[in-house]
Amino acid sequence: MNRVIPIRPEDPQGRAEPEMQARAMDNLRFIRQTMERAGAFTAISGWGEVLIGITALAATWFAARTTSSASWLAVWVAEAALAIVISGAFMARKAREAGISLISEPARKLVLSFSPPMLVGAVLTIVLFEHGLVSLLPGLWLLLYGAGVVSAGTFSVRLVPVMGITFMALGVLGLLFPLSATLLMALGFGGAHIAFGLLIGWRHGG
């Protein structure tokens, strides 16, 4: 007796499965890229901000004991350079641990938003120093730094722009009351960095 061997039709679903998987991967890639472009840069290091605040308090102490405007300015220029190094190092470490790219779209937008006020501050620092208006520098620095932080904070966590507004408020006070410049520098670059750094580190890790 001859046995009838059934012929199994080709499974169109099985044949289409690789194509569906490829489409799904393309969709996931597109979603990830879109979120990266629109998302927030979360690699701001709270502990880095705390360390910057501590070094700023030390700079305030040293600057208050200088005997010339040039020496005072040199202390704060050195502090600014140190703050850039600390911020970059801690940010790179946090980004590496979180798997975040430092050349992502939010990161680039953050840097581009923060840089213009800093460049303006550098130019005005030279001009005011040359004209003997050093007493205006603390208020100007706090105000422009705060403006840069607010702008850059648009692409970061919510605490960052709030920190920027705090610096701007202290900057306005510094321009209105230049005799309180040392106290305001300590409160801003020292105290505000430490306070907001602790909050960022607690809420967002690192």
GROMACS .gro file of C-alpha atoms in nm:
model
  206
    1MET     CA    1   0.000   0.000   0.000
    2ASN     CA    2   0.142   0.330  -0.107
    3ARG     CA    3   0.163   0.593   0.165
    4VAL     CA    4   0.060   0.944   0.077
    5ILE     CA    5   0.317   1.197   0.199
    6PRO     CA    6   0.151   1.530   0.266
    7ILE     CA    7   0.312   1.830   0.106
    8ARG     CA    8   0.366   2.107   0.359
    9PRO     CA    9   0.304   2.447   0.211
   10GLU     CA   10   0.570   2.709   0.257
   11ASP     CA   11   0.517   2.915   0.563
   12PRO     CA   12   0.491   3.276   0.451
   13GLN     CA   13   0.512   3.390   0.813
   14GLY     CA   14   0.839   3.206   0.868
   15ARG     CA   15   0.980   3.349   0.549
   16ALA     CA   16   0.880   3.700   0.649
   17GLU     CA   17   1.019   3.670   1.002
   18PRO     CA   18   1.375   3.787   0.919
   19GLU     CA   19   1.232   4.083   0.731
   20MET     CA   20   1.011   4.175   1.028
   21GLN     CA   21   1.308   4.150   1.264
   22ALA     CA   22   1.512   4.379   1.040
   23ARG     CA   23   1.230   4.633   1.034
   24ALA     CA   24   1.196   4.614   1.412
   25MET     CA   25   1.568   4.680   1.456
   26ASP     CA   26   1.547   4.977   1.219
   27ASN     CA   27   1.253   5.113   1.418
   28LEU     CA   28   1.439   5.071   1.746
   29ARG     CA   29   1.741   5.248   1.602
   30PHE     CA   30   1.522   5.535   1.484
   31ILE     CA   31   1.351   5.564   1.824
   32ARG     CA   32   1.685   5.561   2.007
   33GLN     CA   33   1.829   5.830   1.781
   34THR     CA   34   1.517   6.043   1.816
   35MET     CA   35   1.526   6.015   2.196
   36GLU     CA   36   1.895   6.098   2.194
   37ARG     CA   37   1.835   6.414   1.992
   38ALA     CA   38   1.540   6.526   2.204
   39GLY     CA   39   1.645   6.389   2.541
   40ALA     CA   40   1.827   6.547   2.832
   41PHE     CA   41   2.196   6.517   2.899
   42THR     CA   42   2.205   6.349   3.240
   43ALA     CA   43   2.582   6.311   3.283
   44ILE     CA   44   2.619   6.631   3.487
   45SER     CA   45   2.809   6.511   3.793
   46GLY     CA   46   2.675   6.624   4.127
   47TRP     CA   47   2.989   6.517   4.311
   48GLY     CA   48   3.195   6.710   4.058
   49GLU     CA   49   2.991   7.020   4.139
   50VAL     CA   50   3.052   6.964   4.509
   51LEU     CA   51   3.428   6.948   4.454
   52ILE     CA   52   3.415   7.264   4.241
   53GLY     CA   53   3.232   7.436   4.526
   54ILE     CA   54   3.500   7.332   4.775
   55THR     CA   55   3.781   7.460   4.554
   56ALA     CA   56   3.586   7.784   4.500
   57LEU     CA   57   3.566   7.838   4.876
   58ALA     CA   58   3.941   7.789   4.894
   59ALA     CA   59   3.986   8.036   4.606
   60THR     CA   60   3.769   8.289   4.790
   61TRP     CA   61   3.994   8.260   5.094
   62PHE     CA   62   4.314   8.304   4.892
   63ALA     CA   63   4.173   8.586   4.679
   64ALA     CA   64   4.064   8.782   4.986
   65ARG     CA   65   4.425   8.783   5.104
   66THR     CA   66   4.581   8.913   4.783
   67THR     CA   67   4.733   9.259   4.775
   68SER     CA   68   4.665   9.358   4.413
   69SER     CA   69   4.391   9.333   4.154
   70ALA     CA   70   4.618   9.130   3.926
   71SER     CA   71   4.683   8.872   4.199
   72TRP     CA   72   4.313   8.854   4.284
   73LEU     CA   73   4.227   8.796   3.920
   74ALA     CA   74   4.500   8.533   3.883
   75VAL     CA   75   4.352   8.331   4.172
   76TRP     CA   76   4.008   8.324   4.010
   77VAL     CA   77   4.140   8.248   3.662
   78ALA     CA   78   4.327   7.951   3.811
   79GLU     CA   79   4.007   7.844   3.990
   80ALA     CA   80   3.809   7.866   3.665
   81ALA     CA   81   4.063   7.647   3.486
   82LEU     CA   82   4.058   7.395   3.772
   83ALA     CA   83   3.676   7.391   3.767
   84ILE     CA   84   3.677   7.309   3.394
   85VAL     CA   85   3.915   7.017   3.453
   86ILE     CA   86   3.710   6.883   3.746
   87SER     CA   87   3.380   6.917   3.563
   88GLY     CA   88   3.512   6.748   3.251
   89ALA     CA   89   3.672   6.459   3.440
   90PHE     CA   90   3.368   6.385   3.657
   91MET     CA   91   3.128   6.424   3.365
   92ALA     CA   92   3.332   6.184   3.151
   93ARG     CA   93   3.337   5.925   3.430
   94LYS     CA   94   2.962   5.950   3.491
   95ALA     CA   95   2.888   5.932   3.118
   96ARG     CA   96   3.111   5.627   3.081
   97GLU     CA   97   2.944   5.447   3.373
   98ALA     CA   98   2.596   5.529   3.237
   99GLY     CA   99   2.682   5.443   2.877
  100ILE     CA  100   2.611   5.801   2.761
  101SER     CA  101   2.803   5.953   2.473
  102LEU     CA  102   2.974   6.288   2.531
  103ILE     CA  103   2.923   6.370   2.165
  104SER     CA  104   2.549   6.302   2.163
  105GLU     CA  105   2.308   6.568   2.041
  106PRO     CA  106   2.201   6.683   2.392
  107ALA     CA  107   2.566   6.703   2.501
  108ARG     CA  108   2.660   6.917   2.203
  109LYS     CA  109   2.361   7.145   2.260
  110LEU     CA  110   2.453   7.180   2.626
  111VAL     CA  111   2.810   7.289   2.543
  112LEU     CA  112   2.698   7.525   2.266
  113SER     CA  113   2.441   7.688   2.497
  114PHE     CA  114   2.688   7.729   2.783
  115SER     CA  115   2.986   7.860   2.581
  116PRO     CA  116   2.865   8.203   2.453
  117PRO     CA  117   2.808   8.359   2.799
  118MET     CA  118   3.149   8.227   2.907
  119LEU     CA  119   3.318   8.384   2.605
  120VAL     CA  120   3.141   8.714   2.672
  121GLY     CA  121   3.254   8.694   3.034
  122ALA     CA  122   3.616   8.638   2.928
  123VAL     CA  123   3.613   8.940   2.697
  124LEU     CA  124   3.445   9.167   2.953
  125THR     CA  125   3.690   9.050   3.220
  126ILE     CA  126   3.982   9.177   3.012
  127VAL     CA  127   3.807   9.506   2.933
  128LEU     CA  128   3.699   9.579   3.291
  129PHE     CA  129   4.039   9.485   3.429
  130GLU     CA  130   4.211   9.718   3.184
  131HIS     CA  131   3.979  10.002   3.292
  132GLY     CA  132   4.026   9.939   3.662
  133LEU     CA  133   3.669   9.817   3.719
  134VAL     CA  134   3.760   9.493   3.893
  135SER     CA  135   3.491   9.546   4.157
  136LEU     CA  136   3.227   9.474   3.892
  137LEU     CA  137   3.375   9.138   3.798
  138PRO     CA  138   3.222   8.918   4.074
  139GLY     CA  139   2.867   9.029   3.991
  140LEU     CA  140   2.934   8.998   3.619
  141TRP     CA  141   3.081   8.649   3.656
  142LEU     CA  142   2.794   8.524   3.868
  143LEU     CA  143   2.535   8.673   3.632
  144LEU     CA  144   2.690   8.538   3.310
  145TYR     CA  145   2.771   8.200   3.462
  146GLY     CA  146   2.412   8.172   3.578
  147ALA     CA  147   2.284   8.268   3.233
  148GLY     CA  148   2.503   7.999   3.076
  149VAL     CA  149   2.384   7.738   3.325
  150VAL     CA  150   2.018   7.827   3.264
  151SER     CA  151   2.063   7.799   2.887
  152ALA     CA  152   2.258   7.475   2.910
  153GLY     CA  153   2.014   7.341   3.170
  154THR     CA  154   1.746   7.328   2.902
  155PHE     CA  155   1.920   7.011   2.783
  156SER     CA  156   1.986   6.865   3.128
  157VAL     CA  157   1.800   6.777   3.447
  158ARG     CA  158   1.563   7.032   3.602
  159LEU     CA  159   1.790   7.118   3.892
  160VAL     CA  160   2.052   7.266   3.657
  161PRO     CA  161   1.848   7.568   3.534
  162VAL     CA  162   1.732   7.629   3.892
  163MET     CA  163   2.098   7.647   3.992
  164GLY     CA  164   2.156   7.892   3.708
  165ILE     CA  165   1.876   8.120   3.828
  166THR     CA  166   2.033   8.119   4.174
  167PHE     CA  167   2.365   8.233   4.028
  168MET     CA  168   2.193   8.505   3.826
  169ALA     CA  169   2.020   8.640   4.137
  170LEU     CA  170   2.351   8.650   4.322
  171GLY     CA  171   2.507   8.824   4.022
  172VAL     CA  172   2.247   9.099   4.029
  173LEU     CA  173   2.318   9.151   4.400
  174GLY     CA  174   2.690   9.157   4.324
  175LEU     CA  175   2.646   9.436   4.070
  176LEU     CA  176   2.418   9.635   4.301
  177PHE     CA  177   2.635   9.584   4.609
  178PRO     CA  178   2.996   9.540   4.491
  179LEU     CA  179   3.129   9.570   4.848
  180SER     CA  180   2.966   9.233   4.924
  181ALA     CA  181   3.145   9.067   4.631
  182THR     CA  182   3.360   8.832   4.841
  183LEU     CA  183   3.060   8.701   5.034
  184LEU     CA  184   2.854   8.657   4.717
  185MET     CA  185   3.137   8.474   4.539
  186ALA     CA  186   3.159   8.236   4.834
  187LEU     CA  187   2.781   8.187   4.839
  188GLY     CA  188   2.762   8.136   4.463
  189PHE     CA  189   3.065   7.953   4.332
  190GLY     CA  190   3.114   7.785   4.667
  191GLY     CA  191   2.785   7.731   4.848
  192ALA     CA  192   2.550   7.700   4.550
  193HIS     CA  193   2.777   7.450   4.375
  194ILE     CA  194   2.796   7.236   4.688
  195ALA     CA  195   2.422   7.254   4.764
  196PHE     CA  196   2.302   7.180   4.410
  197GLY     CA  197   2.578   6.927   4.359
  198LEU     CA  198   2.455   6.729   4.658
  199LEU     CA  199   2.097   6.745   4.526
  200ILE     CA  200   2.202   6.633   4.176
  201GLY     CA  201   2.416   6.353   4.317
  202TRP     CA  202   2.135   6.234   4.544
  203ARG     CA  203   1.854   6.250   4.287
  204HIS     CA  204   2.039   6.153   3.972
  205GLY     CA  205   2.337   5.955   4.095
  206GLY     CA  206   2.699   6.065   4.074
   0.00000   0.00000   0.00000
